[in-house]
Coordinates of C-alpha atoms in Angstrom, one line a residue:
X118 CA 8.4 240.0 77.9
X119 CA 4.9 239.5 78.5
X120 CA 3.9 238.0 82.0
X121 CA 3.4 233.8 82.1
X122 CA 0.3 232.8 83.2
X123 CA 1.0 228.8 84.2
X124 CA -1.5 226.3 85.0
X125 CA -0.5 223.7 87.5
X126 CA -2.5 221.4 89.0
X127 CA -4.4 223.5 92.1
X128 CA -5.3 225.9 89.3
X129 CA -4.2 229.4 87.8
X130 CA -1.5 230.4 89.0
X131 CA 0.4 234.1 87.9
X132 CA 4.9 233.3 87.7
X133 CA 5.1 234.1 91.5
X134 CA 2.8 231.5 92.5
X135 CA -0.3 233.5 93.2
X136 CA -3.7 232.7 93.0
X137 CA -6.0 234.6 90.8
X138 CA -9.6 233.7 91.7
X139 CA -11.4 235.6 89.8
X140 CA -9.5 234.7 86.3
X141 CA -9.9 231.1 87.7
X142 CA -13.7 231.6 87.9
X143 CA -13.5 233.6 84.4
X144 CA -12.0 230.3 82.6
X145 CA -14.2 228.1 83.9
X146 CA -17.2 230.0 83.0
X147 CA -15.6 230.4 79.3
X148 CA -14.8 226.3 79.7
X149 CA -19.0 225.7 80.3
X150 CA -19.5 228.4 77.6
X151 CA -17.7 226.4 75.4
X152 CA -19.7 223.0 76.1
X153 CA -22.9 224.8 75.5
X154 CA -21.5 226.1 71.8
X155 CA -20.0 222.1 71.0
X156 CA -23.0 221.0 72.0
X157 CA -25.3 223.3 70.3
X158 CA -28.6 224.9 70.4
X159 CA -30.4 223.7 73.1
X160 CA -32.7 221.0 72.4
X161 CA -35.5 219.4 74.5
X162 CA -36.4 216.5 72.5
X163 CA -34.3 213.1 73.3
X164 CA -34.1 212.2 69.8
X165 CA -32.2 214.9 68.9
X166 CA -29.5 214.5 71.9
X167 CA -29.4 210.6 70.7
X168 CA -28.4 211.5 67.3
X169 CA -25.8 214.4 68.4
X170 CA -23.9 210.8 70.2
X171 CA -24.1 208.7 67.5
X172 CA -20.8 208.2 65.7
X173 CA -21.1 210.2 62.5
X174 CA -19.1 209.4 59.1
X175 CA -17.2 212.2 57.4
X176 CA -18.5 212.5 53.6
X177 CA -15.6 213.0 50.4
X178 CA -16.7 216.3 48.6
X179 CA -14.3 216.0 45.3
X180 CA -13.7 219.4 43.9
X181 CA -14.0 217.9 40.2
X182 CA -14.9 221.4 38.2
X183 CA -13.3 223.9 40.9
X184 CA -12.1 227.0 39.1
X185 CA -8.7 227.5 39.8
X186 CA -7.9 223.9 37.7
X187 CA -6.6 222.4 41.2
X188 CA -5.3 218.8 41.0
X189 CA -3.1 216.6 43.3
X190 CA -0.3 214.8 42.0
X191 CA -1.5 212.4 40.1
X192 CA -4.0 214.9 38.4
X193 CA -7.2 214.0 40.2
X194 CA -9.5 216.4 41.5
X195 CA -9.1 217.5 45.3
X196 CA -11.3 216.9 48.3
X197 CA -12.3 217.0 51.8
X198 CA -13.7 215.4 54.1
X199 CA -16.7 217.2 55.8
X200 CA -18.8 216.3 58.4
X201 CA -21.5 218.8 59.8
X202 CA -22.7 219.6 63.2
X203 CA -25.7 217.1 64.1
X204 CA -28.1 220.0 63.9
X205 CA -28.7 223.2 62.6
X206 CA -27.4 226.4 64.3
X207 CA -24.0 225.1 64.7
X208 CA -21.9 228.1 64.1
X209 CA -18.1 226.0 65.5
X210 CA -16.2 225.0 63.0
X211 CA -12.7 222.5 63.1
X212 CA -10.6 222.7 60.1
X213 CA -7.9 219.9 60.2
X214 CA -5.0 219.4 58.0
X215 CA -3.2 215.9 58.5
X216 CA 0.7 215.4 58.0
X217 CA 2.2 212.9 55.9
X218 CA 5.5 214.3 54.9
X219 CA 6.7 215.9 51.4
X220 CA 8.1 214.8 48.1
X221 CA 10.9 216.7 47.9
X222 CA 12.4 215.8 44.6
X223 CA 10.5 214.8 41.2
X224 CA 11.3 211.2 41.7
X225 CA 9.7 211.5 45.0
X226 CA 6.7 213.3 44.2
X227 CA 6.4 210.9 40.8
X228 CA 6.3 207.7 43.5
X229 CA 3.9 209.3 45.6
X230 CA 1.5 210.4 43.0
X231 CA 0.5 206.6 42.3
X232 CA -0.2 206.1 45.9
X233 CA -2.6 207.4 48.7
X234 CA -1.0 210.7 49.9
X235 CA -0.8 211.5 45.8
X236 CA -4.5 211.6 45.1
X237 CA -7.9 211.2 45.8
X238 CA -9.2 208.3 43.7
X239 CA -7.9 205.6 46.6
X240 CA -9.7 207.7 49.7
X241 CA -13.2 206.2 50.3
X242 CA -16.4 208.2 49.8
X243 CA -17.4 208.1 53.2
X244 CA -14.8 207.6 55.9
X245 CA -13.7 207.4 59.8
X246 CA -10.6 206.6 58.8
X247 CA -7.3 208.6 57.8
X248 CA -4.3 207.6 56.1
X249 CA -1.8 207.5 59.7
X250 CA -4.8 206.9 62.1
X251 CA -7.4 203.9 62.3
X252 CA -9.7 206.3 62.7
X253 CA -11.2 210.0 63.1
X254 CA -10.1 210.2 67.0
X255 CA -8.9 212.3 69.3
X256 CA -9.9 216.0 68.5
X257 CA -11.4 214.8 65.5
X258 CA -13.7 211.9 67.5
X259 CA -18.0 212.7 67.0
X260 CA -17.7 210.9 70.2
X261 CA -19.1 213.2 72.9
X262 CA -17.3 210.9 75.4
X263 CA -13.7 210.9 73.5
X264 CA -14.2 214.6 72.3
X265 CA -16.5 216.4 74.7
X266 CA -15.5 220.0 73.4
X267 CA -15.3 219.7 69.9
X268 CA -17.7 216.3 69.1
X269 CA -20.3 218.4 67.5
X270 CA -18.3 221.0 65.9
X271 CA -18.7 221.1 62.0
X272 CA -15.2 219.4 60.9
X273 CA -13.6 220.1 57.3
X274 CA -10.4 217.6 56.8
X275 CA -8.5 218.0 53.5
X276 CA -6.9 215.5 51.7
X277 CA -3.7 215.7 51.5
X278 CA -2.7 214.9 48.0
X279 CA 0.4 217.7 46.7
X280 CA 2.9 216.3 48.6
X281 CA 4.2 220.0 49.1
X282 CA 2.4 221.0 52.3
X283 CA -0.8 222.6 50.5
X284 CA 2.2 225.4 49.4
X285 CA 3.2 224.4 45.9
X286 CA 1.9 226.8 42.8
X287 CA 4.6 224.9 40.1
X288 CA 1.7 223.7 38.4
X289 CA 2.4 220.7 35.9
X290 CA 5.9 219.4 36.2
X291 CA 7.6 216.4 34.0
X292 CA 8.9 213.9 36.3
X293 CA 10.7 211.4 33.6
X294 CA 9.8 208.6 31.4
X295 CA 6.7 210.7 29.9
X296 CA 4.9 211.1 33.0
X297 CA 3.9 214.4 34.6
X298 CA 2.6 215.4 37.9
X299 CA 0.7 218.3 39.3
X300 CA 1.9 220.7 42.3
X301 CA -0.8 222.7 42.9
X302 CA -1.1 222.5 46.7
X303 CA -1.9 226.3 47.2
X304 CA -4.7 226.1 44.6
X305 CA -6.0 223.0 46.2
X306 CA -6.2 224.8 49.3
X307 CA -8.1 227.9 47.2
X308 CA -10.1 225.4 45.9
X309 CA -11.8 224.1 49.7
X310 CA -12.0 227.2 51.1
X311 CA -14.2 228.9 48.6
X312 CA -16.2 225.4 48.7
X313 CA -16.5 225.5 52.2
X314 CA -17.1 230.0 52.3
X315 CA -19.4 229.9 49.3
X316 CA -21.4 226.2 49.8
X317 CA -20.9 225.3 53.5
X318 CA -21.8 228.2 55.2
X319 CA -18.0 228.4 56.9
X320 CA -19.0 232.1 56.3
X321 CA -21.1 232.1 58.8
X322 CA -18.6 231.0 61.1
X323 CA -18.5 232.4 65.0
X324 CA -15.8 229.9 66.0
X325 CA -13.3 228.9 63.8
X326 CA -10.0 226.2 65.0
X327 CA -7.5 225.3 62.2
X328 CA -5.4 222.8 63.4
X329 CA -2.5 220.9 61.6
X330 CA -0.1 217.6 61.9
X331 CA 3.5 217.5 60.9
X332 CA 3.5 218.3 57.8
X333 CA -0.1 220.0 58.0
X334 CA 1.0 222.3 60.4
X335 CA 2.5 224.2 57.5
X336 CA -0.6 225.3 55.9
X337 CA -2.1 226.5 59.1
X338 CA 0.7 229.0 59.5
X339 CA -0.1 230.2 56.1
X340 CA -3.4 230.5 56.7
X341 CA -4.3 231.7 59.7
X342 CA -3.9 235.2 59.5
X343 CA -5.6 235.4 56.2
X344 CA -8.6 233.3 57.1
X345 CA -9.6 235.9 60.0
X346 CA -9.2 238.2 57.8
X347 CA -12.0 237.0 55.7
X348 CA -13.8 235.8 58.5
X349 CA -13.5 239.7 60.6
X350 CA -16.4 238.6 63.0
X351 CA -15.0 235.2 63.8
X352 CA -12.8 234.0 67.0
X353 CA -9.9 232.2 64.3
X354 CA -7.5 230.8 66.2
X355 CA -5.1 228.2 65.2
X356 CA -3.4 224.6 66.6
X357 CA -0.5 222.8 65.7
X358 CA 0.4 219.2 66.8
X359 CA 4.1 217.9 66.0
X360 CA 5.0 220.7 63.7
X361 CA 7.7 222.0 65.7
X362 CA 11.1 220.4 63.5
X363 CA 14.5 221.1 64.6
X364 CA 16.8 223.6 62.6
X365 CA 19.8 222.1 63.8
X366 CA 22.7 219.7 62.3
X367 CA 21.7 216.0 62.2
X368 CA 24.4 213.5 63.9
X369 CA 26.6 214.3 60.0
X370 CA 26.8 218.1 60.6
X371 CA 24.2 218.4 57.9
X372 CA 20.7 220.9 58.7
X373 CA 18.8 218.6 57.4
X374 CA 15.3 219.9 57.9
X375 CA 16.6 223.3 56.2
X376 CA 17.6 222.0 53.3
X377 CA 14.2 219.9 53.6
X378 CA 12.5 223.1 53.4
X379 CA 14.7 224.5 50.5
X380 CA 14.4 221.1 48.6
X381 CA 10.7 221.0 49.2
X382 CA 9.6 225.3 48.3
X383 CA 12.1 225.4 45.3
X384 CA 10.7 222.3 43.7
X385 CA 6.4 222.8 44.8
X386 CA 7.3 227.2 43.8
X387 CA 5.5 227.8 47.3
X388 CA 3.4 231.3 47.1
X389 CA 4.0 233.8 49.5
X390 CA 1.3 233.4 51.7
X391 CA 1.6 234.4 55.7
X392 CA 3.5 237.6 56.9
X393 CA 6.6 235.8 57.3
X394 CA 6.6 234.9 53.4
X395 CA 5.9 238.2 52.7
X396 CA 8.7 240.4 55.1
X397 CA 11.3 237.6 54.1
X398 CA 13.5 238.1 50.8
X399 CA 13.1 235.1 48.4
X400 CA 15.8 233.2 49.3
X401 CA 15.1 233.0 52.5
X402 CA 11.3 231.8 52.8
X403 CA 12.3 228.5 53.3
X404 CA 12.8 229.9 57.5
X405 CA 8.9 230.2 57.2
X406 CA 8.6 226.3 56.8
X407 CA 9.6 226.6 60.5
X408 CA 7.3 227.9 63.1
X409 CA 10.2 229.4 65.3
X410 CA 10.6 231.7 62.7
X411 CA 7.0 232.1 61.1
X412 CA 5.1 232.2 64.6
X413 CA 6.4 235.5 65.8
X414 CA 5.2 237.4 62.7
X415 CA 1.5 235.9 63.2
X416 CA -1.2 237.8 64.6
X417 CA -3.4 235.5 65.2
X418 CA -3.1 233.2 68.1
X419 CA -1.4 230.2 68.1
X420 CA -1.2 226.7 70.7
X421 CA 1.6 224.5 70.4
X422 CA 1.1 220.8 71.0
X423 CA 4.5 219.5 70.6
X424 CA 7.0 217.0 73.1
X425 CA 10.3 217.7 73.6
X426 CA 11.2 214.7 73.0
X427 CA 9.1 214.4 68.9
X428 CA 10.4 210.9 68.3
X429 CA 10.2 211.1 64.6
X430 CA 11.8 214.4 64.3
X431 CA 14.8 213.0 66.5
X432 CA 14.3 209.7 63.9
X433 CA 13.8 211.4 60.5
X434 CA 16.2 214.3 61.2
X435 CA 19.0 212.4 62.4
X436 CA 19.6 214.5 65.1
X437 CA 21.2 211.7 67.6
X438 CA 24.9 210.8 66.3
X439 CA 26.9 207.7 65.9
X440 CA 23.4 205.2 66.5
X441 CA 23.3 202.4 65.5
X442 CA 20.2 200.8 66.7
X443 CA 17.9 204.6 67.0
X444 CA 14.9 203.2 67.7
X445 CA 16.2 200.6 70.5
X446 CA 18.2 203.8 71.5
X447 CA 14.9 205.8 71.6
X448 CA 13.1 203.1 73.4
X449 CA 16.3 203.2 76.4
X450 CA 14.8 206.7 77.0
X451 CA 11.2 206.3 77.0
X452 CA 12.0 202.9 79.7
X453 CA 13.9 205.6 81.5
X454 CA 12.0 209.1 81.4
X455 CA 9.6 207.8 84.5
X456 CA 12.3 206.7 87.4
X457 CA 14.4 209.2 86.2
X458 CA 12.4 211.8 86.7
X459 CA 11.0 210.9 90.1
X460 CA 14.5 210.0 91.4
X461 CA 16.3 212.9 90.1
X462 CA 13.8 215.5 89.6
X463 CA 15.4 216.1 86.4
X464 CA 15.0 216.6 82.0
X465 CA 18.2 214.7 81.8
X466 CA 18.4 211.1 80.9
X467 CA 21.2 208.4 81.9
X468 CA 23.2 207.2 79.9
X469 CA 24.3 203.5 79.7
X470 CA 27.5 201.7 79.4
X471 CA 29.4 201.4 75.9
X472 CA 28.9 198.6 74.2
X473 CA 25.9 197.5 75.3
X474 CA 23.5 196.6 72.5
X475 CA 20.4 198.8 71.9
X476 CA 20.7 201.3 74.8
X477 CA 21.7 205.2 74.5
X478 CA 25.5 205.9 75.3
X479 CA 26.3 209.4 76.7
X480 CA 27.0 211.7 73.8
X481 CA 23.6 210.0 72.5
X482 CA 21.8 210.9 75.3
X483 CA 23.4 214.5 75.7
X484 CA 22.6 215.0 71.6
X485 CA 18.4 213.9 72.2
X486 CA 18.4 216.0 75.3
X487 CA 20.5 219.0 73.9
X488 CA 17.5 218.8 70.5
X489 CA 14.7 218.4 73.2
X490 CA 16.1 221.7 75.0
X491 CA 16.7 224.0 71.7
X492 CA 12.7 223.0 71.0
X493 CA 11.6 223.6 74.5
X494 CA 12.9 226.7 74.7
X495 CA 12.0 228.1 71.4
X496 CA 8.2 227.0 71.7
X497 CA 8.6 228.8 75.1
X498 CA 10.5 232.2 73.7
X499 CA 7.5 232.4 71.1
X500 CA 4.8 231.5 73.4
X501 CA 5.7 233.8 76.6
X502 CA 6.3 236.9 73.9
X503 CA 2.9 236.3 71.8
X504 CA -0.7 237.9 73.8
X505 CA -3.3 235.0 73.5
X506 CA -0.9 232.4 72.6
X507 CA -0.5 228.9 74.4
X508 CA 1.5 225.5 74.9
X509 CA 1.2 221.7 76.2
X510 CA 4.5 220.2 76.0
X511 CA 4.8 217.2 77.7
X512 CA 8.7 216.5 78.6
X513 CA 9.0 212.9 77.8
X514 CA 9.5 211.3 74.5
X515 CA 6.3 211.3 72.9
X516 CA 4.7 210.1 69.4
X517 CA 4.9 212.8 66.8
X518 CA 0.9 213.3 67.1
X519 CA -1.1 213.5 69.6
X520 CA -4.2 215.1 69.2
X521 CA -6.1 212.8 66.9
X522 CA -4.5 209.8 69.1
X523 CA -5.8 208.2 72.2
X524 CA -3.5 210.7 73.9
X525 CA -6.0 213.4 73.1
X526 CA -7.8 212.5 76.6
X527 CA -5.6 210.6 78.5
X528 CA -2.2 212.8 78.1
X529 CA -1.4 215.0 81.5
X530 CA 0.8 218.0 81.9
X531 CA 1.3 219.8 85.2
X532 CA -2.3 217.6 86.2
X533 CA -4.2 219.0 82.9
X534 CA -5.2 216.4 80.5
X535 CA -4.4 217.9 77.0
X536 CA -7.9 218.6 75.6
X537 CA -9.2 220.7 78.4
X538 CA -5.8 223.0 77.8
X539 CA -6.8 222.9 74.0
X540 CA -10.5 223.6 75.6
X541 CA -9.3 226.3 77.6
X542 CA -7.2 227.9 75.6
X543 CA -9.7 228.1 72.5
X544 CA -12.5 229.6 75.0
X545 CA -10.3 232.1 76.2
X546 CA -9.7 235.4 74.8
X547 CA -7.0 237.0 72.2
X548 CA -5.2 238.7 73.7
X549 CA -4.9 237.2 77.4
X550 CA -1.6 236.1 79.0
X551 CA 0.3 233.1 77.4
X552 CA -1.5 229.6 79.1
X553 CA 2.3 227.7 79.1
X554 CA 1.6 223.7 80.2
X555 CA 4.7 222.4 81.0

């Protein structure tokens, strides 16, 4: 197993606790390097820097005549939201896919194609705001302030519109009562990417991050290998934020996120895409919905944003049995995470006594912290195996994303806020020892 490199809060530290000055010095140079490339050419004329602060509006591009005949599911065209560095000679680029679940039947997908995660026609023409965030924040922010590393990046931000994790190829499916829908989620993605290689310059690329959400995550693990290899003299790495699901029996004895990820690639016909598609017999892709299986295959490097505690993956997935009031339950633990810790010195949560309404009782507690421990230590297997890889995983229960939250900037682990160990770990090399922030 590859040696951990851990950051703490004096610095860089090797497993046994030494320090290593001049790798230290290294990362901070390759931190300042990485200001001077968000931030651009150098300019000298005020007007310019004034402009490059100014909040700036991401613009819809609707793919209307693209040529593989993409659609989303209610059969308009696909888009993106693009907003490009404030001047020219930008050569960064920040492609984001946001979450927002997946239909995973036709009765599902047929209900969300009249809404907004079903199409384009309700998404504004310019916007700062997404569908589960008031706004473009965190690591998506043009706010030098909010965003200091990435603020002046060019940032591409699909719309997510299939309902099958940008996967599906199915094409046009009947979902009853004369209505059809369209599951073209791979084609959509075909569809931005030649936009964005052939009209945006993304060929030009030095720097590119794809980073994903929930259910974004799963196109970045599709993609990232094959998007370096397009872009052979770019740095591509890839990010993702709350992607990590549990493949373990909710509180019925039922794996529910696995047959999630059978329901959802049988109906959307996902195309083998990433390597773990590809070395994985057909009836078995569905494991490469999952990044504890499709991460060690990749070759490209990965960070892992992701709590132990994902509140909605403990919600959604049923993981805690017997509760009758989850979120109250849920809430019991966050009130209890912060004395807990500094009393015990201890990932273990109290329990309270039976019977009392709205708090955790043991065999809850002992099912959050027994999913919280199968999640820590896979992201940590993959992480401390994989050259150039990396992790922030805070230990307390935590929304399900953080990086285009308020968290983006105000989260700690181990003394580092979050986006100086996304900073960090983007302006360090491929193939360096794990950076683990735990």
């Amino acid at each position: 197993m590859t040696p951990s490199t851990w950051i703490s809060p004096r610095g860089l530290e090797t497993d046994g606790g030494d320090r290593i000055t001049a790798v230290h010095v290294a990362w901070r140079i390759a931190v300042a390097l990485l200001l001077v490339l968000a931030a651009g050419p150098l300019r000298s004329d005020g007007a310019a820097r004034g402009a490059a602060s100014e909040p700036r509006a991401a613009t819809l591009v609707l793919l209307t005549d693209n040529k593989f005949g993409a659609r989303c599911l209610d059969g308009s065209p696909p888009g993106y939201y693009l907003r490009a560095a404030p001047w020219e000679g930008i050569t960064t680029w920040h492609i984001h896919f946001p979450g927002g679940g997946w239909c995973a039947t036709k009765r599902e997908c047929g209900w969300r194609a009249g809404r907004l995660l079903g199409g384009t026609t309700m998404w504004p023409p310019t916007n700062n705001v997404t569908w589960a965030q008031n706004r473009f924040g965190g690591i998506l922010s043009s706010s030098g302030e909010a965003n200091p590393f990435f603020a002046q990046w060019h940032l591409a931000m699909p719309v997510y519109c299939d309902g099958g994790g940008y996967a599906g190829t199915a094409g046009q499916v009947a979902v009853g009562k004369g209505r059809v829908v369209y599951m073209d989620g791979s084609r959509i993605v075909g569809a931005i990417l030649e936009d964005l290689l052939t009209n945006r310059a993304l060929s030009t690329a030095t720097t590119v991050l794809i980073s994903g959400t929930s259910a974004g995550g799963l196109p970045v693990m599709r993609l990232c290998d094959a998007l370096a290899a397009l872009l052979p003299r770019a740095s591509v790495k890839c990010l993702l934020d709350g992607a990590f699901f549990p493949d373990a029996p909710d509180r019925n004895g039922r794996m529910h996120f696995q047959r999630l990820a059978q329901q959802v690639s049988a109906l959307h016909q996902f195309s083998p895409q990433s390597r773990c598609d590809l070395v994985t017999p057909a009836s078995e892709r569905w494991r490469c919905f999952f990044p504890q299986y499709a991460l060690p295959l990749a070759s490209s490097p990965f960070f892992i944003v992701n709590p132990a505690f994902d509140k909605v993956s403990l919600l959604i997935g049923n993981q805690l049995p017997n509760i009758t009031n989850p979120v109250a339950c849920l809430k019991r633990i966050v009130r209890s995470q912060t004395n807990l810790l500094a009393s015990l010195q201890s990932r273990l949560f109290r329990p309270v006594p039976e019977g009392q309404a709205g708090w955790c009782t043991e065999r809850e507690c002992s099912a959050a912290q027994s999913t919280a421990a199968s999640v820590y230590s896979s992201i940590l297997s993959i992480v401390q195996s994989k050259k150039g890889f990396g992790a922030f995983v805070p230990v307390g229960l935590v929304a399900h994303s953080t990086i285009t939250s308020p968290l983006w900037n105000s989260m700690k682990v181990a003394g580092t806020p979050m986006l100086l160990a996304v900073a960090r770990w983007v302006a360090s090399g491929n193939t360096g020892h794990p950076l683990l922030y735990t």
